[in-house]
Amino acid sequence: MKTFVIACILCFGFHSLSAQAVSEISIKAERVEHPQLDAKQLAIKLNLKKADVQLNISSAIKPKAEKDWMQFNLDCELPRKNLSASCADGLLKSAHLNFPFSVEFSRLYTQNKPDIDAVLTLKNASFSDESGLHAAEKLNGSFAISLKQLADAWIWRTNLDWQSGEVFWQPFYIANGGHQLAASGKLENELLTFDSAHLQVKNVGELNASGQMRLSDFKLLNLNASLSSLDLSTAYPMFFKPLLEKTAFAHADVAGVAALQLVIENSEPKSFELLLKDVDIADQNKKFALYKVNANIPWNYDVAKTINLGYENGELLNLPLGKTNIQVQVDRYSLTAPVIKLPILDGVLNLTNISAARRANQWYWHLGAKLDAISMEDFSSYLQLPKMSGKASAEIPLVTYAAGTLTTDGSLVLNVFNGNVTVTQLTMQTPLGIAPKLNADIALRNLDLGVLTNTFSFGAIQGKLDGDVKNLELQNWKPVKFDAVVQSSPGKYPKKISQRAVENISALGGGGAAAAVQRSFLRFFEQFNYGKMGLSCRLRNDVCEMGGIESTPHGYVIVKGSGIPAITVMGYNETVGWSELLARIKRVTDGNSKAIVK
């Protein structure tokens, strides 16, 4: 384009020439070099025969940083009576670029100084790159520019009207048109100052801004921007969702209105304020949802602020969340809160001694957590689990998050099935990512087998159960490794097992002919006595190595009989695929086990 502008300026020098004196001027150059642009096979032709001067430019051009040449063609009419130009047929074309355009110059200079006023119009333009990360199709629009030299600076004004077409600029995809930008400012010593800028994105909102950018590295030095009303139902999928593909918000639907003010000084954030009004956030996979979120989230580098956030209701893994209001103190890059209460089901999750800070682009935080007793009947119903009874509560003295990893200091204790479940060594990596990883050890103590087996439709067992799950590793919430042992608790208490429970246990150990269970006249009894029971699984590479309370030459003992009537249950499958074991458990809990009792 610099070649074109120079040629246009030169051609006006011939306006005073008589058409009879000079009828045509041709300029050809095999190679032209410029600090930013190279040209070859340059041909400029001025036809002075007609009333309006005809200008034709043809050249191959290449920016210094690029390796591929582009063909540039332009045909213009230059009226003799005024300093204007009309170029209806322009083309910039390469293997990855097709830019048909026209340009109208109403002015090029004033008093021998550059004073450009022009409108560039795109006509079904397209481009792409080799990586496929940037592309556009069927672009139509206009770009108006006014550029005037004043001392050592350039005063500029521009209007951009994107009328139609599609653009993909990794990770953003913007279709259709109806977007406008109007801006003005000054360019001086590689500093681009925009005194005012107004961006209107159709069906999204309007941005007003002023600031300054350094063109040598495109660094934003100063900015004062405001968004008065942002429609999140259209803005979120267009601008925010592409940036959150590796987070828990990758598949969220968002609606409501937001407003934002942002100030940057000397390339550093100075202040911002985010307002949310009646915002709904819902995960498409039903993992979480918050409804009617209203928030005032201010921040200032020099002054401490108070964040207020609340929502009417919501869901977490289908568990209902009650109305919540939160206040947090934020001081530069740290925040604190003495207590936050989050109603869930018929209880409350109490978060205490909350402290967070951001250092070296990483978040670090800690808090204590205590869950007041919640109804296990409601809990199991909302999670579509077998019906449980009683209450459950939990407490973690300290939870710490550092550089993407969550750990617990102390034990997470759950009171369920008249016993307790203790989780220790709990760590999580990228807990809000798309593939979180969890490690933990779990201890089960004195669980009431009567309540437990009744809950899962397993068949009646009287007794108590202990268990240990060591080296548990979940990836994306699916087990990939653990060493698990469950067995009857030590001590004296009634130990009874029903015929149906015997069948189901034998099915877990192999089922059918593969599970040998004593019988004879015992098949006439509804329940039996046992002395001890247990089952183990060592999961590696999606295969479970199974065992019982003791080994035999041909398998292992799952239930060892004692007293009269007594029964012993054997297992013969020492290895089983994890998916197959899960299928057996499902058949058992669905009441479809068909194990053969002998």
XYZ file of C-alpha atoms in Angstrom:
598
model
C 0.000 0.000 0.000
C 2.957 2.328 0.567
C 3.866 1.822 -3.097
C 0.343 2.840 -4.046
C 0.326 5.962 -1.865
C 3.682 7.121 -3.244
C 2.432 6.561 -6.771
C -0.729 8.543 -6.068
C 1.241 11.448 -4.666
C 3.510 11.423 -7.695
C 0.607 11.363 -10.093
C -0.835 14.559 -8.682
C 2.354 16.269 -9.693
C 1.291 15.681 -13.273
C -2.126 17.315 -12.870
C -0.763 20.543 -14.225
C 0.745 18.857 -17.285
C -1.072 19.175 -20.569
C -2.533 15.991 -21.964
C -1.056 16.999 -25.351
C 2.446 17.334 -23.884
C 2.559 14.010 -22.033
C 0.071 11.195 -22.760
C 1.482 8.320 -20.683
C 4.014 7.736 -17.951
C 5.339 4.245 -17.063
C 7.602 3.324 -14.181
C 9.078 -0.148 -13.855
C 11.430 -1.616 -11.247
C 12.694 -5.150 -10.917
C 13.219 -4.791 -7.166
C 12.335 -2.164 -4.540
C 13.380 -2.534 -0.911
C 12.007 -0.817 2.166
C 12.673 -1.438 5.885
C 9.200 -2.976 6.258
C 8.280 -4.079 2.740
C 9.917 -5.523 -0.381
C 8.492 -5.271 -3.908
C 9.494 -6.885 -7.186
C 8.334 -6.607 -10.782
C 6.828 -3.246 -9.932
C 4.915 -1.556 -12.753
C 3.201 1.840 -12.407
C 1.369 3.302 -15.377
C -0.280 6.724 -15.700
C -2.580 7.246 -18.658
C -3.119 10.999 -19.251
C -5.133 10.730 -22.459
C -8.561 10.811 -20.857
C -10.293 13.516 -18.843
C -9.441 11.637 -15.651
C -5.948 10.273 -15.174
C -5.884 6.461 -15.179
C -3.485 4.824 -12.689
C -2.551 1.138 -12.855
C -0.255 -0.525 -10.319
C 0.981 -4.104 -10.440
C 3.608 -5.657 -8.176
C 4.582 -8.613 -6.064
C 5.044 -7.491 -2.473
C 6.235 -9.114 0.728
C 6.530 -7.830 4.288
C 10.058 -8.313 5.641
C 8.893 -10.801 8.277
C 7.045 -12.999 5.764
C 8.428 -15.621 3.373
C 5.643 -15.693 0.748
C 5.054 -13.079 -1.946
C 1.631 -11.547 -2.590
C 0.330 -10.142 -5.835
C -0.934 -6.560 -5.632
C -3.070 -4.963 -8.366
C -4.895 -1.654 -8.349
C -6.729 0.459 -10.970
C -7.691 4.030 -10.126
C -9.223 7.159 -11.674
C -7.647 10.471 -10.649
C -9.728 13.577 -11.448
C -7.614 16.489 -12.688
C -9.728 19.121 -10.953
C -9.407 17.944 -7.344
C -7.044 15.975 -5.173
C -9.064 12.789 -4.944
C -8.910 9.240 -6.260
C -11.347 6.426 -6.914
C -9.915 2.886 -7.042
C -12.728 0.457 -7.759
C -10.692 -2.664 -8.538
C -8.018 -3.647 -6.068
C -6.699 -7.085 -5.231
C -4.189 -8.516 -2.761
C -3.764 -12.231 -3.373
C -1.533 -15.135 -2.286
C -1.868 -18.831 -1.514
C -3.597 -18.012 1.791
C -5.035 -14.599 1.052
C -7.715 -13.249 -1.270
C -8.531 -9.581 -0.597
C -10.632 -7.908 -3.282
C -11.126 -4.280 -2.278
C -11.868 -0.769 -3.415
C -10.601 2.491 -1.968
C -11.837 6.070 -2.229
C -9.472 8.965 -1.469
C -11.228 12.274 -0.913
C -7.934 13.906 0.052
C -4.247 12.984 0.028
C -2.439 16.135 1.150
C -2.962 19.743 2.190
C -0.416 22.509 1.698
C 2.173 19.993 0.567
C 1.782 17.923 3.717
C 0.197 14.434 3.914
C -3.454 14.749 4.862
C -5.172 11.493 3.946
C -8.894 10.899 4.062
C -9.878 7.518 2.604
C -12.382 4.674 2.786
C -11.306 1.080 2.123
C -14.096 -1.387 1.280
C -13.670 -5.176 1.394
C -15.588 -7.385 -1.041
C -15.916 -11.051 0.036
C -12.361 -11.148 1.347
C -10.816 -14.287 2.854
C -7.563 -15.361 4.460
C -5.998 -18.233 6.394
C -2.612 -19.310 7.715
C -0.713 -22.573 7.513
C -1.414 -23.426 11.145
C -5.158 -23.022 10.710
C -5.309 -20.791 13.804
C -6.400 -17.679 11.901
C -8.913 -17.551 9.071
C -11.773 -15.528 7.604
C -14.418 -16.090 4.950
C -16.691 -13.742 2.964
C -15.650 -10.598 4.788
C -17.554 -7.491 3.772
C -17.114 -4.127 5.384
C -15.573 -0.684 5.239
C -12.616 0.952 6.940
C -12.505 4.761 6.981
C -9.248 6.460 7.963
C -8.206 10.089 8.343
C -4.488 10.666 8.822
C -2.864 14.096 9.103
C 0.733 15.032 9.874
C 1.208 17.608 12.598
C 4.854 18.370 13.452
C 6.392 14.982 14.384
C 3.058 13.318 15.087
C 0.174 11.922 13.076
C -3.392 12.748 14.067
C -5.739 9.915 13.130
C -9.394 9.018 13.135
C -10.975 5.757 12.016
C -14.339 4.062 11.609
C -14.672 0.326 11.050
C -17.956 -1.207 9.905
C -17.885 -5.017 9.810
C -20.983 -5.798 7.767
C -20.812 -9.584 7.241
C -18.474 -12.573 7.178
C -16.834 -15.017 9.567
C -13.527 -14.755 11.437
C -11.685 -17.404 13.448
C -8.769 -16.073 15.456
C -7.715 -18.762 17.881
C -9.524 -19.264 20.196
C -12.308 -16.877 19.123
C -14.899 -17.424 16.411
C -17.106 -14.505 15.382
C -19.772 -14.954 12.733
C -22.051 -12.541 10.909
C -21.611 -8.797 11.113
C -23.151 -5.690 12.563
C -20.079 -4.675 14.582
C -18.646 -1.135 14.529
C -15.583 0.636 15.895
C -15.021 4.404 15.992
C -11.745 5.734 17.380
C -9.404 8.714 17.221
C -6.026 9.662 18.596
C -2.373 10.382 17.865
C 0.662 8.420 16.670
C 4.019 9.748 17.821
C 7.385 7.996 18.216
C 5.792 4.512 18.054
C 3.309 5.455 20.761
C -0.292 5.004 19.637
C -2.637 7.106 21.756
C -6.377 6.633 21.404
C -8.184 9.548 22.988
C -11.521 7.860 22.481
C -12.678 4.482 21.202
C -16.215 3.176 20.952
C -16.728 -0.498 20.088
C -20.199 -1.874 19.510
C -20.559 -5.652 19.189
C -23.989 -6.614 17.924
C -26.234 -8.255 20.550
C -23.366 -8.177 23.079
C -22.695 -4.651 24.302
C -20.702 -1.433 23.909
C -17.183 -0.639 25.093
C -15.831 2.864 25.638
C -12.107 3.260 26.152
C -9.065 5.502 25.996
C -5.424 4.639 26.430
C -1.975 4.222 24.957
C -0.069 1.366 23.283
C 3.606 0.964 22.340
C 3.760 -0.359 18.779
C 7.292 -1.792 18.967
C 6.021 -4.688 21.126
C 2.236 -3.956 21.129
C 2.339 -3.463 24.893
C -0.667 -1.751 26.448
C 0.694 1.062 28.615
C -2.485 2.763 29.815
C -6.184 1.984 29.566
C -9.428 3.353 30.908
C -12.295 1.146 29.744
C -15.932 0.714 30.662
C -18.638 -1.772 29.671
C -21.958 -0.461 30.855
C -24.174 -3.424 29.930
C -22.828 -6.735 28.675
C -25.311 -9.428 27.602
C -23.674 -12.596 28.943
C -25.912 -14.976 26.981
C -24.131 -13.853 23.783
C -20.843 -12.543 25.190
C -19.957 -15.694 27.154
C -19.910 -18.189 24.232
C -18.226 -15.651 21.945
C -15.460 -14.208 24.157
C -15.194 -15.994 27.514
C -15.932 -19.660 26.864
C -13.026 -20.086 24.384
C -10.644 -19.007 27.152
C -12.090 -21.528 29.633
C -11.910 -24.752 27.591
C -9.640 -26.444 30.155
C -11.680 -25.458 33.196
C -14.877 -26.591 34.856
C -16.704 -23.792 32.968
C -15.972 -25.268 29.531
C -19.550 -26.512 29.109
C -21.454 -23.852 31.011
C -24.391 -21.767 29.852
C -24.414 -18.211 31.192
C -27.158 -15.586 31.052
C -27.681 -12.227 32.684
C -26.073 -8.799 32.590
C -22.588 -7.672 33.585
C -20.859 -4.289 33.778
C -17.125 -3.665 34.023
C -14.750 -0.774 34.588
C -11.000 -1.292 34.191
C -8.018 1.042 34.654
C -4.429 0.160 33.687
C -1.515 2.498 34.433
C 2.088 1.927 33.376
C 1.150 -1.550 32.071
C -0.137 -2.636 35.486
C -3.741 -3.065 36.653
C -4.783 -0.108 38.773
C -8.446 -0.824 39.514
C -11.525 -2.595 38.264
C -15.119 -3.160 39.289
C -17.325 -6.005 38.071
C -21.090 -5.925 38.564
C -23.322 -8.942 37.979
C -27.091 -8.650 37.801
C -29.415 -11.675 37.865
C -26.787 -13.946 36.320
C -27.517 -17.657 35.819
C -24.609 -20.106 35.424
C -25.436 -23.747 34.628
C -23.131 -26.586 33.611
C -24.529 -28.583 30.674
C -23.328 -31.809 32.334
C -25.344 -31.038 35.494
C -22.262 -30.737 37.693
C -23.128 -27.307 39.103
C -25.459 -24.346 38.719
C -25.977 -20.960 40.379
C -29.109 -18.883 39.788
C -29.810 -15.178 40.218
C -26.226 -14.273 41.045
C -25.815 -10.625 42.015
C -22.391 -9.306 42.817
C -20.293 -6.197 43.297
C -16.635 -7.169 42.902
C -14.356 -4.128 43.223
C -10.554 -4.063 43.320
C -7.999 -1.303 43.718
C -4.225 -1.593 43.842
C -3.933 1.043 46.582
C -7.172 0.714 48.575
C -8.694 -2.373 50.266
C -12.201 -3.220 49.074
C -15.154 -5.415 50.107
C -16.603 -7.964 47.706
C -20.309 -8.734 47.991
C -21.693 -11.766 46.192
C -24.932 -13.680 46.570
C -27.214 -16.102 44.784
C -30.793 -17.212 45.290
C -30.222 -20.949 44.823
C -28.190 -23.483 42.894
C -27.028 -27.061 42.544
C -23.806 -28.977 43.092
C -23.828 -32.493 41.635
C -27.649 -32.271 41.823
C -27.521 -31.342 45.516
C -29.600 -28.195 46.109
C -27.834 -25.066 47.365
C -29.751 -22.531 49.427
C -29.753 -18.748 49.320
C -26.270 -17.439 50.083
C -24.629 -14.070 50.710
C -20.850 -13.750 50.878
C -18.595 -10.899 51.976
C -14.842 -11.001 51.359
C -12.148 -8.412 52.047
C -9.678 -7.950 49.187
C -6.398 -6.073 49.649
C -4.314 -5.861 46.503
C -3.493 -9.509 45.642
C -4.884 -11.173 48.773
C -8.333 -11.796 50.211
C -9.667 -12.897 53.574
C -12.956 -13.810 55.212
C -13.547 -15.019 58.786
C -16.472 -17.241 57.843
C -18.631 -18.142 54.847
C -21.826 -20.149 55.287
C -23.099 -22.147 52.309
C -26.511 -23.790 52.831
C -26.684 -27.245 51.240
C -29.603 -29.668 51.570
C -30.875 -29.288 55.154
C -27.440 -28.422 56.533
C -24.727 -25.797 56.141
C -21.146 -25.979 54.896
C -19.138 -23.650 57.128
C -15.863 -22.320 55.725
C -13.650 -20.595 58.277
C -10.334 -18.719 58.455
C -10.302 -18.178 54.699
C -7.142 -16.635 53.328
C -5.929 -16.463 49.725
C -3.095 -14.714 47.893
C -1.746 -14.596 44.363
C 2.009 -14.772 43.914
C 4.037 -15.302 40.739
C 0.824 -15.862 38.731
C -0.277 -18.699 41.046
C -3.043 -18.829 43.651
C -2.371 -19.995 47.217
C -5.142 -20.352 49.783
C -6.250 -22.193 52.883
C -9.436 -22.628 54.919
C -11.189 -24.885 57.396
C -14.415 -26.688 56.504
C -17.212 -28.221 58.560
C -20.425 -29.718 57.213
C -23.338 -29.721 59.633
C -25.444 -32.895 59.674
C -27.412 -33.430 56.474
C -30.105 -35.974 55.715
C -28.650 -39.072 54.047
C -32.111 -39.899 52.726
C -32.214 -36.570 50.847
C -28.558 -36.882 49.880
C -29.035 -40.308 48.281
C -32.261 -39.235 46.586
C -30.724 -36.181 44.879
C -27.674 -38.171 43.758
C -29.907 -41.037 42.569
C -28.174 -43.480 44.911
C -29.762 -46.334 46.842
C -31.817 -44.929 49.687
C -29.746 -44.247 52.802
C -30.964 -43.327 56.251
C -29.620 -41.281 59.106
C -27.475 -38.153 59.118
C -23.981 -37.423 57.812
C -21.537 -34.754 58.915
C -17.915 -33.970 58.067
C -15.040 -31.769 59.152
C -11.637 -30.863 57.722
C -9.405 -28.772 60.011
C -7.374 -27.276 57.146
C -7.557 -27.325 53.354
C -4.627 -25.847 51.430
C -4.366 -25.010 47.722
C -0.991 -24.162 46.217
C 0.042 -23.912 42.556
C -2.773 -26.106 41.255
C -2.703 -28.750 44.015
C -5.221 -29.093 46.847
C -4.185 -30.876 50.059
C -5.712 -31.458 53.484
C -3.984 -31.124 56.829
C -5.717 -33.576 59.134
C -8.560 -35.937 58.389
C -11.890 -35.647 56.670
C -14.316 -37.554 58.884
C -17.764 -38.656 57.654
C -20.269 -40.120 60.106
C -22.378 -42.589 58.083
C -24.040 -46.016 58.550
C -23.628 -45.751 62.344
C -19.867 -45.788 61.885
C -17.340 -43.433 60.386
C -15.322 -42.965 57.227
C -11.967 -41.192 57.591
C -10.143 -39.746 54.574
C -6.447 -38.926 54.973
C -3.580 -37.929 52.666
C -6.132 -36.222 50.423
C -4.642 -34.278 47.522
C -6.151 -32.989 44.288
C -4.404 -31.643 41.216
C -6.220 -29.156 38.923
C -9.505 -29.627 40.837
C -11.292 -27.172 38.506
C -9.729 -28.553 35.329
C -11.279 -30.926 32.799
C -9.220 -33.895 34.077
C -8.690 -33.515 37.842
C -6.530 -36.042 39.687
C -7.233 -37.168 43.281
C -5.132 -39.204 45.725
C -6.256 -40.352 49.172
C -6.344 -43.085 51.805
C -9.740 -44.087 53.207
C -10.512 -45.973 56.420
C -13.952 -47.471 57.193
C -14.662 -48.362 60.802
C -17.623 -50.086 62.434
C -20.093 -49.557 59.607
C -23.423 -51.165 60.398
C -23.777 -53.984 57.857
C -27.500 -54.190 58.498
C -28.051 -50.564 57.453
C -25.459 -50.809 54.675
C -26.801 -53.944 52.999
C -30.389 -52.781 53.335
C -29.420 -49.504 51.668
C -27.918 -51.218 48.635
C -30.447 -54.090 48.338
C -27.658 -56.589 48.894
C -29.419 -59.080 51.095
C -29.432 -58.953 54.883
C -26.169 -59.166 56.830
C -25.890 -58.532 60.542
C -22.540 -57.333 61.801
C -20.011 -54.577 61.470
C -17.582 -53.749 58.694
C -14.062 -52.320 58.623
C -12.199 -51.387 55.485
C -9.068 -49.701 54.172
C -8.523 -48.206 50.744
C -4.836 -47.370 50.365
C -3.108 -45.501 47.527
C -6.410 -44.467 45.949
C -5.891 -42.593 42.690
C -8.720 -41.107 40.641
C -8.233 -39.516 37.249
C -11.167 -37.485 35.978
C -13.107 -38.977 38.911
C -12.513 -42.588 37.761
C -10.419 -45.081 39.796
C -7.136 -46.072 38.156
C -5.306 -47.454 41.208
C -5.975 -48.593 44.780
C -5.374 -51.358 47.342
C -8.696 -52.103 49.037
C -9.613 -54.534 51.828
C -13.024 -54.794 53.534
C -13.710 -57.286 56.327
C -15.849 -57.860 59.362
C -14.876 -55.756 62.352
C -13.191 -57.462 65.311
C -15.226 -58.035 68.464
C -18.314 -59.886 69.647
C -21.647 -59.021 68.037
C -24.374 -60.937 66.152
C -23.060 -62.240 62.814
C -25.816 -63.404 60.487
C -26.003 -63.591 56.689
C -29.049 -64.251 54.501
C -29.295 -66.704 51.607
C -29.646 -63.821 49.172
C -26.504 -62.115 50.546
C -24.615 -65.406 50.123
C -25.654 -65.542 46.469
C -24.617 -61.944 45.875
C -21.245 -62.343 47.583
C -20.525 -65.473 45.562
C -21.362 -63.507 42.407
C -18.694 -60.940 43.251
C -16.143 -63.726 43.601
C -16.981 -65.234 40.241
C -20.660 -66.125 40.155
C -22.319 -69.207 38.769
C -20.210 -72.341 38.464
C -17.070 -70.353 39.205
C -18.170 -69.689 42.799
C -18.353 -72.821 44.949
C -20.568 -72.438 47.989
C -21.320 -75.163 50.517
C -24.885 -76.414 50.580
C -26.945 -79.535 51.199
C -29.769 -79.192 53.696
C -28.469 -75.600 54.393
C -30.344 -74.345 51.377
C -33.520 -74.579 53.440
C -32.288 -71.909 55.893
C -33.025 -68.228 55.319
C -29.917 -67.088 57.193
C -26.633 -68.491 58.439
C -23.966 -67.817 61.012
C -20.495 -66.671 59.997
C -17.298 -66.143 61.914
C -15.477 -63.758 59.581
C -15.841 -62.286 56.096
C -13.680 -60.142 53.825
C -12.850 -59.269 50.247
C -9.900 -57.448 48.709
C -9.106 -55.816 45.377
C -5.757 -54.509 44.129
C -6.462 -52.351 41.061
C -3.717 -51.846 38.475
C -4.009 -51.236 34.723
C -7.805 -51.653 34.840
C -7.461 -55.172 36.335
C -8.509 -56.090 39.868
C -6.507 -58.769 41.704
C -9.028 -60.231 44.154
C -8.668 -62.078 47.425
C -10.501 -62.959 50.638
C -9.790 -63.544 54.293
C -7.568 -66.528 53.489
C -6.243 -68.379 50.444
C -6.932 -71.965 49.364
C -5.251 -74.111 46.671
C -8.032 -73.222 44.236
C -9.184 -69.756 45.275
C -9.934 -67.770 48.418
C -12.464 -67.667 51.248
C -14.868 -64.710 51.271
C -17.172 -65.819 54.122
C -16.061 -68.335 56.735
C -18.902 -70.137 58.486
C -19.181 -70.580 62.249
C -21.736 -72.291 64.494
C -24.957 -73.923 63.350
C -26.153 -73.419 60.694
C -22.892 -72.184 59.103
C -21.908 -71.506 55.526
C -18.650 -70.766 53.745
C -18.478 -68.727 50.525
C -15.563 -69.250 48.152
C -14.236 -67.076 45.329
C -12.316 -68.418 42.354
C -11.704 -65.399 40.087
C -8.351 -64.040 41.266
C -8.200 -61.451 38.471
C -11.120 -59.624 36.926
C -11.425 -56.552 34.715
C -12.484 -53.452 36.605
C -15.409 -52.794 34.273
C -16.569 -56.411 34.706
C -16.404 -56.098 38.496
C -18.459 -52.901 38.337
C -20.985 -54.736 36.159
C -21.206 -57.552 38.749
C -21.773 -55.036 41.540
C -24.504 -53.370 39.517
C -26.221 -56.706 38.860
C -26.027 -57.525 42.551
C -27.450 -54.206 43.731
C -30.127 -54.378 41.045
C -31.173 -57.769 42.459
C -30.240 -59.625 39.258
C -27.558 -61.907 40.601
C -28.049 -65.545 39.592
C -25.173 -67.153 41.472
C -25.503 -70.901 41.998
C -25.408 -72.069 45.626
C -24.129 -75.638 46.106
